[in-house]
CSV table of C-alpha atoms in Angstrom, one decimal:
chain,number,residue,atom,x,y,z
A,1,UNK,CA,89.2,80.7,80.5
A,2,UNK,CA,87.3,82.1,77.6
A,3,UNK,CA,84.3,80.2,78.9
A,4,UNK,CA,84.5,81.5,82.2
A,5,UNK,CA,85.0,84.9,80.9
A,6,UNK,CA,81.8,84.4,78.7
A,7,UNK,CA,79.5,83.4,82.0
A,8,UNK,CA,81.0,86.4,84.2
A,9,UNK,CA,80.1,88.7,81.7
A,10,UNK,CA,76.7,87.3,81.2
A,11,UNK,CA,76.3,87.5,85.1
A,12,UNK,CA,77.6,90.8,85.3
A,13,UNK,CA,75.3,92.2,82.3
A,14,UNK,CA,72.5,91.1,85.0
A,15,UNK,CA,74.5,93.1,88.0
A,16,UNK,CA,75.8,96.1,86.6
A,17,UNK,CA,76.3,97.4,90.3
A,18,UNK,CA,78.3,94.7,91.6
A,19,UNK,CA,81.9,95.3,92.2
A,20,UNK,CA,82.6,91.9,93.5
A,21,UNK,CA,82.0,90.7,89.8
A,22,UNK,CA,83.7,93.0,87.6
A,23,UNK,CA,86.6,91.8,90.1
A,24,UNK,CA,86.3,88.8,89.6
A,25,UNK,CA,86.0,89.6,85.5
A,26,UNK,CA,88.8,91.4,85.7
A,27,UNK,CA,91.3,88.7,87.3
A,28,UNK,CA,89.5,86.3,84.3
A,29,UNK,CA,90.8,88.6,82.0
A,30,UNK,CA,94.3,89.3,83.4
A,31,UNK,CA,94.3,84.7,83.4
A,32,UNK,CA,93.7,85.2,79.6
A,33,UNK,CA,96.2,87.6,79.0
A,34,UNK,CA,93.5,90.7,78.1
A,35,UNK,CA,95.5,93.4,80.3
A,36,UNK,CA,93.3,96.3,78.6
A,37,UNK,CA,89.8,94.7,79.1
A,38,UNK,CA,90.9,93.7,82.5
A,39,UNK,CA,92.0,97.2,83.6
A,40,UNK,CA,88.6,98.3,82.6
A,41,UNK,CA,86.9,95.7,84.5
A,42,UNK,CA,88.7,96.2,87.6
A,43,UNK,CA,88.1,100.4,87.2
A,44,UNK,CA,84.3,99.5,86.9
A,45,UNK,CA,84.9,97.0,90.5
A,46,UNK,CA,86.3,100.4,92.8
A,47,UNK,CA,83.6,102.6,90.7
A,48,UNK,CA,81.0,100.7,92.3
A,49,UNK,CA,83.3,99.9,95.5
A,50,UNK,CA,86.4,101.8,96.4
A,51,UNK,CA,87.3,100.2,99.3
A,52,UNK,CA,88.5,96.7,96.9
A,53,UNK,CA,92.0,96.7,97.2
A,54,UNK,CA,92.5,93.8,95.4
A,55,UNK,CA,90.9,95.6,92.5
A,56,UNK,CA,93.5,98.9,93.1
A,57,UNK,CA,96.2,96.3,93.4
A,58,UNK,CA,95.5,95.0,90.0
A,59,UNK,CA,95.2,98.6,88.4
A,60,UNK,CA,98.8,99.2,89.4
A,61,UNK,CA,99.8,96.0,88.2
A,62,UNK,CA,98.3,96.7,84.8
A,63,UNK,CA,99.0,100.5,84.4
A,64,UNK,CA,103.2,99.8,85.1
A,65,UNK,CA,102.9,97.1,83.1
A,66,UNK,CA,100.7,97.7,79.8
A,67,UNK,CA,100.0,101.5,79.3
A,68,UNK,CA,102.9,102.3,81.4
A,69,UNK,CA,100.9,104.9,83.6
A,70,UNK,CA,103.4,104.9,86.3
A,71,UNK,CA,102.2,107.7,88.4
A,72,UNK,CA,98.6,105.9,87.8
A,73,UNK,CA,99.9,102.8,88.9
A,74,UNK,CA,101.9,104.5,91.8
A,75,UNK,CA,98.7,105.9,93.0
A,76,UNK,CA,96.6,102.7,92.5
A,77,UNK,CA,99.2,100.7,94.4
A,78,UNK,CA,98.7,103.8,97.4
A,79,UNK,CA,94.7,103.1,97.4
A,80,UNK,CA,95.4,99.5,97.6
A,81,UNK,CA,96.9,100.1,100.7
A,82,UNK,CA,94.8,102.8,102.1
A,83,UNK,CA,91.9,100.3,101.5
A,84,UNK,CA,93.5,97.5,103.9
A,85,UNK,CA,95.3,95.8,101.1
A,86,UNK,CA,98.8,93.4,102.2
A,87,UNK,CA,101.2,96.3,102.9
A,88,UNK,CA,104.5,95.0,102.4
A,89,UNK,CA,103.2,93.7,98.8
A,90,UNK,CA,101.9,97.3,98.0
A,91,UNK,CA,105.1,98.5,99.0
A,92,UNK,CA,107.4,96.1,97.2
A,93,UNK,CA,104.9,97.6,93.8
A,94,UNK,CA,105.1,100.6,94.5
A,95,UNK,CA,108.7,100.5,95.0
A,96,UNK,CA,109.6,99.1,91.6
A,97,UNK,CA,107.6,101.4,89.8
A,98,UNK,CA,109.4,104.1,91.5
A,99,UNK,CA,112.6,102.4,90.6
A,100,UNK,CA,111.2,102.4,87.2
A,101,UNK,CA,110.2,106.4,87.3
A,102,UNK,CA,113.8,107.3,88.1
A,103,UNK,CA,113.2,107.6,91.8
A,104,UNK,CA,115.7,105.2,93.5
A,105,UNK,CA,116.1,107.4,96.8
A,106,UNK,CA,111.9,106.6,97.1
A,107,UNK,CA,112.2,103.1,96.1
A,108,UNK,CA,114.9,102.2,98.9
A,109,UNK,CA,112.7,103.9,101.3
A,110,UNK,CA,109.3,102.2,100.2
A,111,UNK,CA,111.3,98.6,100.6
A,112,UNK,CA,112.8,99.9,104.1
A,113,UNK,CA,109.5,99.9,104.9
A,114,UNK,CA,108.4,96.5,103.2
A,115,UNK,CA,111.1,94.8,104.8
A,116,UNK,CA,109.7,96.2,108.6
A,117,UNK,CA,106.8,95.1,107.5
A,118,UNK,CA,107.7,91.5,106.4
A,119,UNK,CA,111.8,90.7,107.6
A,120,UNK,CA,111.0,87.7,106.5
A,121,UNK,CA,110.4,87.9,102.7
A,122,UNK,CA,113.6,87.5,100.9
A,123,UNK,CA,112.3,89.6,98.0
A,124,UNK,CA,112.7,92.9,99.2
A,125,UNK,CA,116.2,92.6,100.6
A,126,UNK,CA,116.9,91.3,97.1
A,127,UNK,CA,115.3,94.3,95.6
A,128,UNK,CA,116.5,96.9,98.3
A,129,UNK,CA,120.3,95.7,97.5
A,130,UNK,CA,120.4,96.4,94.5
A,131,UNK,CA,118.5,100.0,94.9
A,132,UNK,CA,121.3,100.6,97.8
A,133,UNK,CA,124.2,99.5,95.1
A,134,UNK,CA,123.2,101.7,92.6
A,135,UNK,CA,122.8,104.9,94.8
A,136,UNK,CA,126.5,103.8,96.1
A,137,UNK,CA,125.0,103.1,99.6
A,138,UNK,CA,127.7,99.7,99.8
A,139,UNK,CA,127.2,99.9,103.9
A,140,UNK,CA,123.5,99.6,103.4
A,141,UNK,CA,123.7,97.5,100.9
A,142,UNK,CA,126.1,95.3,103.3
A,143,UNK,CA,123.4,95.7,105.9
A,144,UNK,CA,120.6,94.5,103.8
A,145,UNK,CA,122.6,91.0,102.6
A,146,UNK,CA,123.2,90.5,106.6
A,147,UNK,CA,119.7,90.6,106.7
A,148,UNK,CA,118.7,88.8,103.7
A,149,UNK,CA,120.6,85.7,104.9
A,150,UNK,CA,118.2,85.4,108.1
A,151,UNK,CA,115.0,85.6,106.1
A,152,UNK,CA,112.6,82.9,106.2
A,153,UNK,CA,111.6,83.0,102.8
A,154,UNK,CA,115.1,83.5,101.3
A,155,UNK,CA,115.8,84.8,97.8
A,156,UNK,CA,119.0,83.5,96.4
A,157,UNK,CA,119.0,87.0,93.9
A,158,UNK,CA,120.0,88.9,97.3
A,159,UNK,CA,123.6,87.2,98.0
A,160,UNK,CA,123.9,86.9,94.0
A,161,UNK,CA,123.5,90.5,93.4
A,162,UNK,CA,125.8,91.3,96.6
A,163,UNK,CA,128.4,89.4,95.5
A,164,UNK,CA,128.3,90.1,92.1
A,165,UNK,CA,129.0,94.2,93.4
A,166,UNK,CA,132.0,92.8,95.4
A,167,UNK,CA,133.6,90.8,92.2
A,168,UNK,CA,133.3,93.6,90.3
A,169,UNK,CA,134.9,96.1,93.0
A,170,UNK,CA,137.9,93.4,93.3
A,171,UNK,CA,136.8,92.0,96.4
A,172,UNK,CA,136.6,88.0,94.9
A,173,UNK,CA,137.6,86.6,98.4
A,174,UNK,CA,135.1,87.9,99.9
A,175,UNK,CA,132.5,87.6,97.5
A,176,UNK,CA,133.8,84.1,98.0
């Protein structure tokens, strides 16, 4: 990795102006574990072309995890959308980090939307159970496991946290 690193940046000393390779920079950088030199990479890639949304996906990647800029990363993860980026992987993002900001009410409505998007990634019904649980929202939550079970690319973390909420509310049998 370090050697590819070494021949992006010599490339990209040559074309300052080209956000394709400080993109591409940036995701050698996130490969060798350099979160801070690859946020700066990928905020050089939209400088030069905002409409990368691959580059604004990885800025909210980075910001919510290493600086911990969650209304940054929030905001990236928006733009990444707004620029044609996957929409129900935006949303899932941009759902956790509002789960991790303290808004749960947002982050259930932001994987609603995911899962309309794609009903068939078991992820997000995983993710929207347990935001459902811990607002007390047990029909939804009921709902969303229902669902879960159908999805074509089914996440075993859905019916294990489900069940785990009805063994601890003494409904064993039926978590059963």
């Amino acid at each position: 990795v370090e050697t590819r690193i070494e021949a992006v940046e010599r490339i990209a000393a040559s074309h300052l102006d080209s956000a394709e390779i400080w993109a591409a920079l940036g995701e050698l950088r996130v490969e060798a574990g350099l979160d801070h030199e690859a946020i700066s990479a990928f905020e050089r890639s939209v400088r030069h072309d905002s409409t990368l949304h691959g580059s604004w996906h990885w800025i909210g990647i980075l910001k919510k995890r290493q600086s911990r800029d969650l209304p940054g990363a929030a905001q990236a993860f928006e733009r990444a959308m707004a620029e044609g980026g996957p929409k129900a992987v935006g949303l899932n993002e941009l759902a956790v980090t509002r789960a991790m900001m303290g808004e749960m009410p947002r982050a259930l409505e932001h994987w609603e939307e995911a899962i309309a998007e794609d009903p068939d990634w078991g992820v997000l019904y995983a993710n929207a159970i347990k935001a459902a649980l811990q607002l007390g929202q047990r029909d939804k939550a009921a709902e969303l496991f229902s669902r879960s079970l159908e999805a074509e690319r089914f996440e075993p973390i859905a019916v294990l946290s489900y069940t785990d909420y009805l063994v601890d509310a003494g409904r064993g049998r039926e978590a059963l």
